[in-house]
């Protein structure tokens, strides 16, 4: 005998038939998952599988040329006592603490200025902002190196007009990190500016008209209207930018290779050297897993913090 699902019973004694999913809804689900399937497969193949393989490799002594030898947690014990690893983490933290707030405020300021522009200059200015990001980061980093050249760079030429002597920039242990940050800011400001600008354009003009009738203009309008309505965009940019700051590699590798005197050797660059210069693939994998855990925990903390503020 077939068993049919019993209808739900309400407090008043009436019953409600179980809700059935329509064929149209099922078709929409299949269509949506069909479009998502290539991305899901790509995420599994190019993200999750490499993470699992990196963890597997981290449990072995492996130089990429000979067979893997199981080492258990030896690589993780080694990193706990690796002074150069901890030094690279401190440099990464310095990079992130300086870079992330500057990128956020410069991107937001650029978006506000761009939103105020009118006429043909708008498209030209957007192009100039986006150009460093549109070309490959390596080419942008090379252009940054030429701009910071101690003898022929445009930055030193401008400083000379102001009566300031030539600076070493990338060749100075005290200036190299901040010079790298300046170049990477120049590259990435345009992209985040476009994200902020899109969010600002979505704010209805009626809100500003109502605020102006209540006397809120200028700074007050920005403080109590624009900034709160950009909270979700700000959360996204801050989290993504923080993750990116812990993964910075290509520009630093091109401009300084971690020098001078390891003053710009961030964590990812140290992992790169361990893996591809010294062929310590097992140890490099353990360092990568450790950095992944740090970034994951930091991202969760940021999500909790921002969700609590928004709540």
PDB file of C-alpha atoms in Angstrom:
ATOM      1  CA  UNK A   1       0.000   0.000   0.000  1.00  0.00           C
ATOM      2  CA  UNK A   2       1.391   3.400  -0.951  1.00  0.00           C
ATOM      3  CA  UNK A   3       2.122   5.798   1.899  1.00  0.00           C
ATOM      4  CA  UNK A   4       1.152   9.410   1.291  1.00  0.00           C
ATOM      5  CA  UNK A   5       2.609  12.315   3.255  1.00  0.00           C
ATOM      6  CA  UNK A   6       0.186  13.495   5.906  1.00  0.00           C
ATOM      7  CA  UNK A   7      -0.815  17.152   5.757  1.00  0.00           C
ATOM      8  CA  UNK A   8       0.433  19.529   8.454  1.00  0.00           C
ATOM      9  CA  UNK A   9      -2.015  20.305  11.254  1.00  0.00           C
ATOM     10  CA  UNK A  10      -2.389  23.850  12.594  1.00  0.00           C
ATOM     11  CA  UNK A  11      -3.351  24.831  16.166  1.00  0.00           C
ATOM     12  CA  UNK A  12      -6.948  25.541  15.208  1.00  0.00           C
ATOM     13  CA  UNK A  13      -7.398  22.012  13.887  1.00  0.00           C
ATOM     14  CA  UNK A  14      -7.265  22.922  10.194  1.00  0.00           C
ATOM     15  CA  UNK A  15      -4.813  21.198   7.944  1.00  0.00           C
ATOM     16  CA  UNK A  16      -2.500  22.530   5.250  1.00  0.00           C
ATOM     17  CA  UNK A  17      -1.409  20.406   2.312  1.00  0.00           C
ATOM     18  CA  UNK A  18       2.365  20.050   1.860  1.00  0.00           C
ATOM     19  CA  UNK A  19       3.774  22.646  -0.479  1.00  0.00           C
ATOM     20  CA  UNK A  20       4.724  21.251  -3.879  1.00  0.00           C
ATOM     21  CA  UNK A  21       7.502  22.642  -6.016  1.00  0.00           C
ATOM     22  CA  UNK A  22       6.221  23.647  -9.420  1.00  0.00           C
ATOM     23  CA  UNK A  23       7.801  22.381 -12.614  1.00  0.00           C
ATOM     24  CA  UNK A  24       8.760  25.951 -13.505  1.00  0.00           C
ATOM     25  CA  UNK A  25      10.667  26.374 -10.236  1.00  0.00           C
ATOM     26  CA  UNK A  26      12.474  23.081 -10.764  1.00  0.00           C
ATOM     27  CA  UNK A  27      13.447  24.148 -14.272  1.00  0.00           C
ATOM     28  CA  UNK A  28      14.779  27.445 -12.917  1.00  0.00           C
ATOM     29  CA  UNK A  29      16.838  25.537 -10.344  1.00  0.00           C
ATOM     30  CA  UNK A  30      18.274  23.227 -12.990  1.00  0.00           C
ATOM     31  CA  UNK A  31      19.089  26.200 -15.209  1.00  0.00           C
ATOM     32  CA  UNK A  32      20.783  28.087 -12.376  1.00  0.00           C
ATOM     33  CA  UNK A  33      22.865  25.090 -11.289  1.00  0.00           C
ATOM     34  CA  UNK A  34      23.684  24.382 -14.919  1.00  0.00           C
ATOM     35  CA  UNK A  35      25.211  27.839 -15.290  1.00  0.00           C
ATOM     36  CA  UNK A  36      27.011  27.481 -11.945  1.00  0.00           C
ATOM     37  CA  UNK A  37      28.381  24.016 -12.700  1.00  0.00           C
ATOM     38  CA  UNK A  38      31.453  25.155 -14.715  1.00  0.00           C
ATOM     39  CA  UNK A  39      32.410  27.569 -11.933  1.00  0.00           C
ATOM     40  CA  UNK A  40      31.889  24.904  -9.284  1.00  0.00           C
ATOM     41  CA  UNK A  41      34.073  22.468 -11.232  1.00  0.00           C
ATOM     42  CA  UNK A  42      36.741  25.147 -11.699  1.00  0.00           C
ATOM     43  CA  UNK A  43      36.627  26.010  -7.997  1.00  0.00           C
ATOM     44  CA  UNK A  44      37.047  22.358  -7.065  1.00  0.00           C
ATOM     45  CA  UNK A  45      39.843  21.664  -9.562  1.00  0.00           C
ATOM     46  CA  UNK A  46      41.844  24.883  -9.196  1.00  0.00           C
ATOM     47  CA  UNK A  47      41.216  25.772  -5.522  1.00  0.00           C
ATOM     48  CA  UNK A  48      40.120  22.882  -3.321  1.00  0.00           C
ATOM     49  CA  UNK A  49      42.262  20.162  -4.901  1.00  0.00           C
ATOM     50  CA  UNK A  50      45.466  22.272  -4.758  1.00  0.00           C
ATOM     51  CA  UNK A  51      44.792  23.033  -1.078  1.00  0.00           C
ATOM     52  CA  UNK A  52      44.366  19.331  -0.318  1.00  0.00           C
ATOM     53  CA  UNK A  53      47.485  18.443  -2.300  1.00  0.00           C
ATOM     54  CA  UNK A  54      49.480  21.195  -0.576  1.00  0.00           C
ATOM     55  CA  UNK A  55      48.497  19.768   2.812  1.00  0.00           C
ATOM     56  CA  UNK A  56      49.477  16.289   1.623  1.00  0.00           C
ATOM     57  CA  UNK A  57      52.835  17.598   0.374  1.00  0.00           C
ATOM     58  CA  UNK A  58      53.422  19.459   3.639  1.00  0.00           C
ATOM     59  CA  UNK A  59      53.542  16.119   5.457  1.00  0.00           C
ATOM     60  CA  UNK A  60      56.489  14.979   3.347  1.00  0.00           C
ATOM     61  CA  UNK A  61      60.141  15.768   2.839  1.00  0.00           C
ATOM     62  CA  UNK A  62      60.171  16.539  -0.882  1.00  0.00           C
ATOM     63  CA  UNK A  63      62.529  18.477  -3.122  1.00  0.00           C
ATOM     64  CA  UNK A  64      60.415  18.124  -6.317  1.00  0.00           C
ATOM     65  CA  UNK A  65      63.105  15.914  -7.887  1.00  0.00           C
ATOM     66  CA  UNK A  66      63.140  12.802  -5.720  1.00  0.00           C
ATOM     67  CA  UNK A  67      60.222  10.746  -4.342  1.00  0.00           C
ATOM     68  CA  UNK A  68      58.342  12.087  -1.347  1.00  0.00           C
ATOM     69  CA  UNK A  69      59.404  10.827   2.083  1.00  0.00           C
ATOM     70  CA  UNK A  70      56.764  10.963   4.807  1.00  0.00           C
ATOM     71  CA  UNK A  71      57.829  13.387   7.554  1.00  0.00           C
ATOM     72  CA  UNK A  72      54.654  13.828   9.575  1.00  0.00           C
ATOM     73  CA  UNK A  73      54.505  17.227  11.260  1.00  0.00           C
ATOM     74  CA  UNK A  74      58.242  17.910  11.020  1.00  0.00           C
ATOM     75  CA  UNK A  75      57.769  20.744   8.537  1.00  0.00           C
ATOM     76  CA  UNK A  76      55.286  22.449  10.854  1.00  0.00           C
ATOM     77  CA  UNK A  77      57.682  22.095  13.786  1.00  0.00           C
ATOM     78  CA  UNK A  78      60.406  23.594  11.623  1.00  0.00           C
ATOM     79  CA  UNK A  79      58.403  26.704  10.738  1.00  0.00           C
ATOM     80  CA  UNK A  80      57.782  27.416  14.427  1.00  0.00           C
ATOM     81  CA  UNK A  81      61.528  27.967  14.852  1.00  0.00           C
ATOM     82  CA  UNK A  82      62.206  29.607  11.473  1.00  0.00           C
ATOM     83  CA  UNK A  83      63.206  33.204  12.265  1.00  0.00           C
ATOM     84  CA  UNK A  84      63.126  34.239   8.609  1.00  0.00           C
ATOM     85  CA  UNK A  85      59.527  33.006   8.303  1.00  0.00           C
ATOM     86  CA  UNK A  86      58.425  35.039  11.321  1.00  0.00           C
ATOM     87  CA  UNK A  87      60.318  38.050   9.974  1.00  0.00           C
ATOM     88  CA  UNK A  88      58.451  37.715   6.665  1.00  0.00           C
ATOM     89  CA  UNK A  89      55.154  37.604   8.569  1.00  0.00           C
ATOM     90  CA  UNK A  90      56.035  40.849  10.361  1.00  0.00           C
ATOM     91  CA  UNK A  91      56.881  42.484   7.036  1.00  0.00           C
ATOM     92  CA  UNK A  92      53.596  41.201   5.571  1.00  0.00           C
ATOM     93  CA  UNK A  93      51.691  42.622   8.535  1.00  0.00           C
ATOM     94  CA  UNK A  94      53.402  45.996   8.084  1.00  0.00           C
ATOM     95  CA  UNK A  95      52.557  45.942   4.397  1.00  0.00           C
ATOM     96  CA  UNK A  96      48.901  45.115   5.134  1.00  0.00           C
ATOM     97  CA  UNK A  97      48.483  47.684   7.931  1.00  0.00           C
ATOM     98  CA  UNK A  98      49.790  50.491   5.715  1.00  0.00           C
ATOM     99  CA  UNK A  99      48.438  49.357   2.356  1.00  0.00           C
ATOM    100  CA  UNK A 100      44.832  48.377   3.158  1.00  0.00           C
ATOM    101  CA  UNK A 101      43.655  51.637   4.821  1.00  0.00           C
ATOM    102  CA  UNK A 102      45.436  53.767   2.216  1.00  0.00           C
ATOM    103  CA  UNK A 103      43.890  51.829  -0.663  1.00  0.00           C
ATOM    104  CA  UNK A 104      40.439  52.066   0.919  1.00  0.00           C
ATOM    105  CA  UNK A 105      40.525  55.827   1.505  1.00  0.00           C
ATOM    106  CA  UNK A 106      42.206  56.689  -1.801  1.00  0.00           C
ATOM    107  CA  UNK A 107      39.720  54.533  -3.727  1.00  0.00           C
ATOM    108  CA  UNK A 108      36.746  56.069  -1.929  1.00  0.00           C
ATOM    109  CA  UNK A 109      38.073  59.609  -2.392  1.00  0.00           C
ATOM    110  CA  UNK A 110      38.731  58.957  -6.078  1.00  0.00           C
ATOM    111  CA  UNK A 111      35.201  57.592  -6.515  1.00  0.00           C
ATOM    112  CA  UNK A 112      33.675  60.665  -4.860  1.00  0.00           C
ATOM    113  CA  UNK A 113      35.705  62.990  -7.075  1.00  0.00           C
ATOM    114  CA  UNK A 114      34.838  60.936 -10.142  1.00  0.00           C
ATOM    115  CA  UNK A 115      31.149  61.084  -9.243  1.00  0.00           C
ATOM    116  CA  UNK A 116      31.359  64.874  -9.108  1.00  0.00           C
ATOM    117  CA  UNK A 117      32.924  65.155 -12.575  1.00  0.00           C
ATOM    118  CA  UNK A 118      30.739  65.989 -15.539  1.00  0.00           C
ATOM    119  CA  UNK A 119      31.310  66.096 -19.271  1.00  0.00           C
ATOM    120  CA  UNK A 120      33.914  64.505 -21.514  1.00  0.00           C
ATOM    121  CA  UNK A 121      36.598  64.512 -18.808  1.00  0.00           C
ATOM    122  CA  UNK A 122      34.797  61.728 -16.925  1.00  0.00           C
ATOM    123  CA  UNK A 123      35.647  58.956 -19.379  1.00  0.00           C
ATOM    124  CA  UNK A 124      39.242  60.155 -19.801  1.00  0.00           C
ATOM    125  CA  UNK A 125      39.827  60.303 -16.049  1.00  0.00           C
ATOM    126  CA  UNK A 126      38.391  56.832 -15.524  1.00  0.00           C
ATOM    127  CA  UNK A 127      40.682  55.474 -18.223  1.00  0.00           C
ATOM    128  CA  UNK A 128      43.739  57.068 -16.616  1.00  0.00           C
ATOM    129  CA  UNK A 129      42.812  55.593 -13.236  1.00  0.00           C
ATOM    130  CA  UNK A 130      42.190  52.120 -14.649  1.00  0.00           C
ATOM    131  CA  UNK A 131      45.152  51.989 -17.024  1.00  0.00           C
ATOM    132  CA  UNK A 132      47.740  50.740 -14.465  1.00  0.00           C
ATOM    133  CA  UNK A 133      45.353  47.941 -13.462  1.00  0.00           C
ATOM    134  CA  UNK A 134      44.291  47.115 -17.021  1.00  0.00           C
ATOM    135  CA  UNK A 135      47.809  46.287 -18.158  1.00  0.00           C
ATOM    136  CA  UNK A 136      49.542  43.346 -16.499  1.00  0.00           C
ATOM    137  CA  UNK A 137      50.808  43.910 -12.973  1.00  0.00           C
ATOM    138  CA  UNK A 138      54.355  42.999 -14.008  1.00  0.00           C
ATOM    139  CA  UNK A 139      54.439  45.734 -16.663  1.00  0.00           C
ATOM    140  CA  UNK A 140      52.964  48.223 -14.194  1.00  0.00           C
ATOM    141  CA  UNK A 141      55.641  47.243 -11.659  1.00  0.00           C
ATOM    142  CA  UNK A 142      58.383  47.771 -14.255  1.00  0.00           C
ATOM    143  CA  UNK A 143      56.950  51.219 -15.053  1.00  0.00           C
ATOM    144  CA  UNK A 144      56.966  51.926 -11.314  1.00  0.00           C
ATOM    145  CA  UNK A 145      60.642  50.923 -11.157  1.00  0.00           C
ATOM    146  CA  UNK A 146      61.492  53.415 -13.921  1.00  0.00           C
ATOM    147  CA  UNK A 147      59.540  56.142 -12.122  1.00  0.00           C
ATOM    148  CA  UNK A 148      61.483  55.455  -8.901  1.00  0.00           C
ATOM    149  CA  UNK A 149      64.897  55.159 -10.557  1.00  0.00           C
ATOM    150  CA  UNK A 150      67.438  57.060  -8.383  1.00  0.00           C
ATOM    151  CA  UNK A 151      69.139  58.753 -11.351  1.00  0.00           C
ATOM    152  CA  UNK A 152      66.598  59.147 -14.143  1.00  0.00           C
ATOM    153  CA  UNK A 153      63.225  58.560 -12.464  1.00  0.00           C
ATOM    154  CA  UNK A 154      60.451  61.119 -12.754  1.00  0.00           C
ATOM    155  CA  UNK A 155      59.843  61.085  -8.991  1.00  0.00           C
ATOM    156  CA  UNK A 156      63.391  62.218  -8.211  1.00  0.00           C
ATOM    157  CA  UNK A 157      63.124  64.811 -10.975  1.00  0.00           C
ATOM    158  CA  UNK A 158      60.031  66.276  -9.304  1.00  0.00           C
ATOM    159  CA  UNK A 159      61.740  66.175  -5.916  1.00  0.00           C
ATOM    160  CA  UNK A 160      64.691  68.014  -7.444  1.00  0.00           C
ATOM    161  CA  UNK A 161      62.373  70.824  -8.548  1.00  0.00           C
ATOM    162  CA  UNK A 162      61.303  71.120  -4.913  1.00  0.00           C
ATOM    163  CA  UNK A 163      64.911  71.298  -3.747  1.00  0.00           C
ATOM    164  CA  UNK A 164      65.018  67.750  -2.364  1.00  0.00           C
ATOM    165  CA  UNK A 165      68.002  65.563  -3.156  1.00  0.00           C
ATOM    166  CA  UNK A 166      67.705  62.227  -5.001  1.00  0.00           C
ATOM    167  CA  UNK A 167      66.320  59.307  -3.014  1.00  0.00           C
ATOM    168  CA  UNK A 168      67.241  55.644  -3.321  1.00  0.00           C
ATOM    169  CA  UNK A 169      63.639  54.408  -2.911  1.00  0.00           C
ATOM    170  CA  UNK A 170      63.835  50.703  -3.867  1.00  0.00           C
ATOM    171  CA  UNK A 171      67.534  50.579  -2.941  1.00  0.00           C
ATOM    172  CA  UNK A 172      67.034  51.792   0.628  1.00  0.00           C
ATOM    173  CA  UNK A 173      66.091  49.453   3.477  1.00  0.00           C
ATOM    174  CA  UNK A 174      64.031  52.230   5.087  1.00  0.00           C
ATOM    175  CA  UNK A 175      62.259  53.351   1.895  1.00  0.00           C
ATOM    176  CA  UNK A 176      61.870  50.166  -0.156  1.00  0.00           C
ATOM    177  CA  UNK A 177      58.696  48.853   1.499  1.00  0.00           C
ATOM    178  CA  UNK A 178      56.894  52.195   1.321  1.00  0.00           C
ATOM    179  CA  UNK A 179      58.012  52.640  -2.294  1.00  0.00           C
ATOM    180  CA  UNK A 180      56.580  49.213  -3.140  1.00  0.00           C
ATOM    181  CA  UNK A 181      53.341  50.116  -1.366  1.00  0.00           C
ATOM    182  CA  UNK A 182      53.139  53.340  -3.376  1.00  0.00           C
ATOM    183  CA  UNK A 183      53.512  51.510  -6.690  1.00  0.00           C
ATOM    184  CA  UNK A 184      50.943  48.833  -5.779  1.00  0.00           C
ATOM    185  CA  UNK A 185      48.529  51.553  -4.642  1.00  0.00           C
ATOM    186  CA  UNK A 186      48.968  53.289  -7.999  1.00  0.00           C
ATOM    187  CA  UNK A 187      48.144  50.003  -9.733  1.00  0.00           C
ATOM    188  CA  UNK A 188      45.048  49.035  -7.716  1.00  0.00           C
ATOM    189  CA  UNK A 189      43.315  52.308  -6.812  1.00  0.00           C
ATOM    190  CA  UNK A 190      41.474  52.476 -10.133  1.00  0.00           C
ATOM    191  CA  UNK A 191      39.854  49.054  -9.785  1.00  0.00           C
ATOM    192  CA  UNK A 192      38.498  49.692  -6.290  1.00  0.00           C
ATOM    193  CA  UNK A 193      37.462  53.182  -7.352  1.00  0.00           C
ATOM    194  CA  UNK A 194      35.177  51.681 -10.019  1.00  0.00           C
ATOM    195  CA  UNK A 195      33.570  49.402  -7.411  1.00  0.00           C
ATOM    196  CA  UNK A 196      32.914  52.349  -5.099  1.00  0.00           C
ATOM    197  CA  UNK A 197      31.690  54.498  -7.979  1.00  0.00           C
ATOM    198  CA  UNK A 198      29.185  51.834  -9.052  1.00  0.00           C
ATOM    199  CA  UNK A 199      27.840  51.639  -5.494  1.00  0.00           C
ATOM    200  CA  UNK A 200      27.578  55.436  -5.237  1.00  0.00           C
ATOM    201  CA  UNK A 201      25.658  55.599  -8.522  1.00  0.00           C
ATOM    202  CA  UNK A 202      23.126  53.119  -7.095  1.00  0.00           C
ATOM    203  CA  UNK A 203      22.169  55.479  -4.245  1.00  0.00           C
ATOM    204  CA  UNK A 204      18.872  57.202  -5.206  1.00  0.00           C
ATOM    205  CA  UNK A 205      19.128  60.962  -5.656  1.00  0.00           C
ATOM    206  CA  UNK A 206      15.913  61.329  -3.667  1.00  0.00           C
ATOM    207  CA  UNK A 207      17.867  60.483  -0.508  1.00  0.00           C
ATOM    208  CA  UNK A 208      20.201  63.431  -1.017  1.00  0.00           C
ATOM    209  CA  UNK A 209      17.333  65.773  -1.849  1.00  0.00           C
ATOM    210  CA  UNK A 210      15.530  64.766   1.343  1.00  0.00           C
ATOM    211  CA  UNK A 211      18.740  65.150   3.342  1.00  0.00           C
ATOM    212  CA  UNK A 212      19.389  68.621   1.905  1.00  0.00           C
ATOM    213  CA  UNK A 213      15.892  69.699   2.935  1.00  0.00           C
ATOM    214  CA  UNK A 214      16.829  68.706   6.476  1.00  0.00           C
ATOM    215  CA  UNK A 215      20.044  70.708   6.269  1.00  0.00           C
ATOM    216  CA  UNK A 216      22.420  67.790   5.671  1.00  0.00           C
ATOM    217  CA  UNK A 217      24.823  68.809   2.927  1.00  0.00           C
ATOM    218  CA  UNK A 218      28.496  68.325   2.224  1.00  0.00           C
ATOM    219  CA  UNK A 219      30.276  66.444   5.002  1.00  0.00           C
ATOM    220  CA  UNK A 220      27.062  65.630   6.898  1.00  0.00           C
ATOM    221  CA  UNK A 221      25.504  64.135   3.788  1.00  0.00           C
ATOM    222  CA  UNK A 222      28.575  61.967   3.262  1.00  0.00           C
ATOM    223  CA  UNK A 223      28.910  60.999   6.935  1.00  0.00           C
ATOM    224  CA  UNK A 224      25.287  60.101   7.637  1.00  0.00           C
ATOM    225  CA  UNK A 225      24.036  59.047   4.198  1.00  0.00           C
ATOM    226  CA  UNK A 226      26.700  58.012   1.694  1.00  0.00           C
ATOM    227  CA  UNK A 227      29.060  56.185   4.049  1.00  0.00           C
ATOM    228  CA  UNK A 228      26.377  54.030   5.762  1.00  0.00           C
ATOM    229  CA  UNK A 229      24.887  53.064   2.392  1.00  0.00           C
ATOM    230  CA  UNK A 230      28.354  51.983   1.236  1.00  0.00           C
ATOM    231  CA  UNK A 231      28.867  49.695   4.230  1.00  0.00           C
ATOM    232  CA  UNK A 232      28.434  46.445   2.283  1.00  0.00           C
ATOM    233  CA  UNK A 233      30.756  47.628  -0.480  1.00  0.00           C
ATOM    234  CA  UNK A 234      33.281  48.770   2.119  1.00  0.00           C
ATOM    235  CA  UNK A 235      33.155  45.380   3.822  1.00  0.00           C
ATOM    236  CA  UNK A 236      33.768  43.605   0.529  1.00  0.00           C
ATOM    237  CA  UNK A 237      36.680  45.852  -0.446  1.00  0.00           C
ATOM    238  CA  UNK A 238      38.355  45.704   2.971  1.00  0.00           C
ATOM    239  CA  UNK A 239      38.166  41.909   3.177  1.00  0.00           C
ATOM    240  CA  UNK A 240      39.312  41.321  -0.410  1.00  0.00           C
ATOM    241  CA  UNK A 241      42.070  43.921  -0.072  1.00  0.00           C
ATOM    242  CA  UNK A 242      43.310  42.390   3.177  1.00  0.00           C
ATOM    243  CA  UNK A 243      43.451  38.950   1.580  1.00  0.00           C
ATOM    244  CA  UNK A 244      45.272  40.422  -1.405  1.00  0.00           C
ATOM    245  CA  UNK A 245      47.792  42.180   0.843  1.00  0.00           C
ATOM    246  CA  UNK A 246      48.785  38.834   2.364  1.00  0.00           C
ATOM    247  CA  UNK A 247      49.169  37.353  -1.131  1.00  0.00           C
ATOM    248  CA  UNK A 248      51.239  40.133  -2.733  1.00  0.00           C
ATOM    249  CA  UNK A 249      54.037  38.612  -4.787  1.00  0.00           C
ATOM    250  CA  UNK A 250      54.499  39.530  -8.451  1.00  0.00           C
ATOM    251  CA  UNK A 251      55.098  43.277  -8.084  1.00  0.00           C
ATOM    252  CA  UNK A 252      57.478  42.775  -5.147  1.00  0.00           C
ATOM    253  CA  UNK A 253      59.304  39.992  -6.969  1.00  0.00           C
ATOM    254  CA  UNK A 254      59.804  42.229 -10.005  1.00  0.00           C
ATOM    255  CA  UNK A 255      60.792  45.395  -8.151  1.00  0.00           C
ATOM    256  CA  UNK A 256      62.963  44.209  -5.240  1.00  0.00           C
ATOM    257  CA  UNK A 257      63.026  40.378  -5.088  1.00  0.00           C
ATOM    258  CA  UNK A 258      62.644  40.827  -1.335  1.00  0.00           C
ATOM    259  CA  UNK A 259      65.603  43.164  -0.925  1.00  0.00           C
ATOM    260  CA  UNK A 260      67.442  45.163   0.048  1.00  0.00           C
ATOM    261  CA  UNK A 261      68.532  43.043   3.033  1.00  0.00           C
ATOM    262  CA  UNK A 262      65.167  41.190   3.037  1.00  0.00           C
ATOM    263  CA  UNK A 263      63.347  44.423   3.942  1.00  0.00           C
ATOM    264  CA  UNK A 264      60.533  43.631   1.479  1.00  0.00           C
ATOM    265  CA  UNK A 265      60.513  39.843   1.783  1.00  0.00           C
ATOM    266  CA  UNK A 266      56.830  39.192   2.459  1.00  0.00           C
ATOM    267  CA  UNK A 267      55.496  35.760   3.386  1.00  0.00           C
ATOM    268  CA  UNK A 268      54.424  34.682  -0.099  1.00  0.00           C
ATOM    269  CA  UNK A 269      57.819  35.658  -1.495  1.00  0.00           C
ATOM    270  CA  UNK A 270      59.539  33.607   1.213  1.00  0.00           C
ATOM    271  CA  UNK A 271      57.319  30.640   0.334  1.00  0.00           C
ATOM    272  CA  UNK A 272      58.152  31.145  -3.343  1.00  0.00           C
ATOM    273  CA  UNK A 273      61.880  31.109  -2.609  1.00  0.00           C
ATOM    274  CA  UNK A 274      61.622  27.971  -0.476  1.00  0.00           C
ATOM    275  CA  UNK A 275      59.681  26.163  -3.173  1.00  0.00           C
ATOM    276  CA  UNK A 276      61.214  27.308  -6.451  1.00  0.00           C
ATOM    277  CA  UNK A 277      64.712  28.480  -5.541  1.00  0.00           C
ATOM    278  CA  UNK A 278      65.667  26.001  -2.825  1.00  0.00           C
ATOM    279  CA  UNK A 279      63.270  23.232  -4.005  1.00  0.00           C
ATOM    280  CA  UNK A 280      62.004  22.629  -0.461  1.00  0.00           C
ATOM    281  CA  UNK A 281      58.536  21.801  -1.764  1.00  0.00           C
ATOM    282  CA  UNK A 282      57.382  20.003   1.357  1.00  0.00           C
ATOM    283  CA  UNK A 283      58.436  22.844   3.636  1.00  0.00           C
ATOM    284  CA  UNK A 284      57.053  25.464   1.237  1.00  0.00           C
ATOM    285  CA  UNK A 285      53.711  23.623   1.275  1.00  0.00           C
ATOM    286  CA  UNK A 286      53.612  23.724   5.077  1.00  0.00           C
ATOM    287  CA  UNK A 287      54.314  27.468   4.986  1.00  0.00           C
ATOM    288  CA  UNK A 288      51.530  27.931   2.422  1.00  0.00           C
ATOM    289  CA  UNK A 289      49.071  26.006   4.602  1.00  0.00           C
ATOM    290  CA  UNK A 290      50.062  28.102   7.628  1.00  0.00           C
ATOM    291  CA  UNK A 291      49.517  31.311   5.653  1.00  0.00           C
ATOM    292  CA  UNK A 292      46.175  29.991   4.378  1.00  0.00           C
ATOM    293  CA  UNK A 293      45.026  29.383   7.968  1.00  0.00           C
ATOM    294  CA  UNK A 294      46.113  32.895   8.980  1.00  0.00           C
ATOM    295  CA  UNK A 295      44.241  34.507   6.066  1.00  0.00           C
ATOM    296  CA  UNK A 296      41.153  32.349   6.679  1.00  0.00           C
ATOM    297  CA  UNK A 297      40.989  33.237  10.386  1.00  0.00           C
ATOM    298  CA  UNK A 298      41.589  36.922   9.654  1.00  0.00           C
ATOM    299  CA  UNK A 299      38.801  36.944   7.055  1.00  0.00           C
ATOM    300  CA  UNK A 300      36.381  35.302   9.495  1.00  0.00           C
ATOM    301  CA  UNK A 301      37.296  37.883  12.137  1.00  0.00           C
ATOM    302  CA  UNK A 302      36.630  40.719   9.695  1.00  0.00           C
ATOM    303  CA  UNK A 303      33.281  39.236   8.672  1.00  0.00           C
ATOM    304  CA  UNK A 304      32.225  38.894  12.312  1.00  0.00           C
ATOM    305  CA  UNK A 305      33.388  42.421  13.104  1.00  0.00           C
ATOM    306  CA  UNK A 306      31.636  44.068  10.161  1.00  0.00           C
ATOM    307  CA  UNK A 307      28.425  42.053  10.579  1.00  0.00           C
ATOM    308  CA  UNK A 308      28.296  43.082  14.235  1.00  0.00           C
ATOM    309  CA  UNK A 309      28.753  46.745  13.315  1.00  0.00           C
ATOM    310  CA  UNK A 310      26.072  46.559  10.635  1.00  0.00           C
ATOM    311  CA  UNK A 311      23.744  44.796  13.047  1.00  0.00           C
TER     312      UNK A 311
END
